Amino acid sequence: MPSTSSSGTPTWFKSSHSGGNTTECVEAARLSEATAIRDSKAVEEGSLLFRPTSWASFVSALQDGHLEA
């Protein structure tokens, strides 16, 4: 996952699973002490922040099939 740029501005990226569907895009950025998630179609609405352990648990649950995508 990309990190914060040298200017301190988050480097946002889209999931490789976003595909060609232009209505369902989520972007993420790794910050120094959190992972930020936002809707790429409504960036003005802000983002959600997740602590590293919470984000890792979420990703692990998805990978293990404990949550439906």
Short mmCIF file of C-alpha atoms in Angstrom, two decimals, residues 8-69:
data_model
loop_
_atom_site.label_atom_id
_atom_site.label_comp_id
_atom_site.label_asym_id
_atom_site.label_seq_id
_atom_site.Cartn_x
_atom_site.Cartn_y
_atom_site.Cartn_z
CA GLY A 8 2.57 15.02 3.97
CA THR A 9 -0.35 14.72 1.54
CA PRO A 10 -1.96 11.27 1.41
CA THR A 11 -1.26 9.21 -1.71
CA TRP A 12 -4.68 7.80 -2.62
CA PHE A 13 -5.12 4.64 -4.68
CA LYS A 14 -8.04 2.50 -5.85
CA SER A 15 -8.43 -1.17 -5.15
CA SER A 16 -7.40 -3.51 -7.95
CA HIS A 17 -10.90 -4.98 -7.52
CA SER A 18 -12.61 -1.72 -8.54
CA GLY A 19 -12.47 -2.82 -12.17
CA GLY A 20 -14.41 -0.94 -14.79
CA ASN A 21 -17.42 -0.22 -12.62
CA THR A 22 -17.38 3.56 -12.31
CA THR A 23 -20.13 3.69 -9.67
CA GLU A 24 -18.39 1.72 -6.90
CA CYS A 25 -14.88 3.03 -6.33
CA VAL A 26 -13.21 3.13 -2.96
CA GLU A 27 -9.83 4.76 -2.45
CA ALA A 28 -7.37 4.17 0.38
CA ALA A 29 -4.28 5.92 1.68
CA ARG A 30 -1.85 4.77 4.32
CA LEU A 31 -1.14 7.52 6.83
CA SER A 32 1.49 7.47 9.54
CA GLU A 33 -0.89 6.10 12.18
CA ALA A 34 -3.98 5.01 10.25
CA THR A 35 -5.45 3.86 6.96
CA ALA A 36 -7.87 6.32 5.37
CA ILE A 37 -10.76 5.18 3.17
CA ARG A 38 -12.98 7.39 1.02
CA ASP A 39 -15.52 7.27 -1.79
CA SER A 40 -13.73 8.36 -4.96
CA LYS A 41 -16.96 9.84 -6.31
CA ALA A 42 -17.49 12.02 -3.21
CA VAL A 43 -14.04 13.00 -1.94
CA GLU A 44 -15.46 16.23 -0.54
CA GLU A 45 -17.37 14.14 2.00
CA GLY A 46 -14.11 13.24 3.77
CA SER A 47 -12.73 9.88 4.76
CA LEU A 48 -12.89 7.23 7.46
CA LEU A 49 -9.77 6.47 9.48
CA PHE A 50 -8.87 3.02 10.78
CA ARG A 51 -6.09 2.15 13.21
CA PRO A 52 -3.57 -0.38 11.86
CA THR A 53 -4.87 -3.29 13.98
CA SER A 54 -8.49 -2.63 13.00
CA TRP A 55 -7.64 -2.37 9.31
CA ALA A 56 -5.50 -5.53 9.42
CA SER A 57 -8.36 -7.43 11.11
CA PHE A 58 -10.82 -6.24 8.48
CA VAL A 59 -8.57 -7.21 5.56
CA SER A 60 -7.80 -10.59 7.16
CA ALA A 61 -11.52 -11.30 7.66
CA LEU A 62 -12.17 -10.53 3.98
CA GLN A 63 -9.29 -12.72 2.81
CA ASP A 64 -10.42 -15.59 5.04
CA GLY A 65 -13.98 -15.40 3.71
CA HIS A 66 -15.52 -14.35 7.01
CA LEU A 67 -17.17 -11.31 5.37
CA GLU A 68 -19.02 -11.19 2.10
CA ALA A 69 -17.53 -8.82 -0.46
#
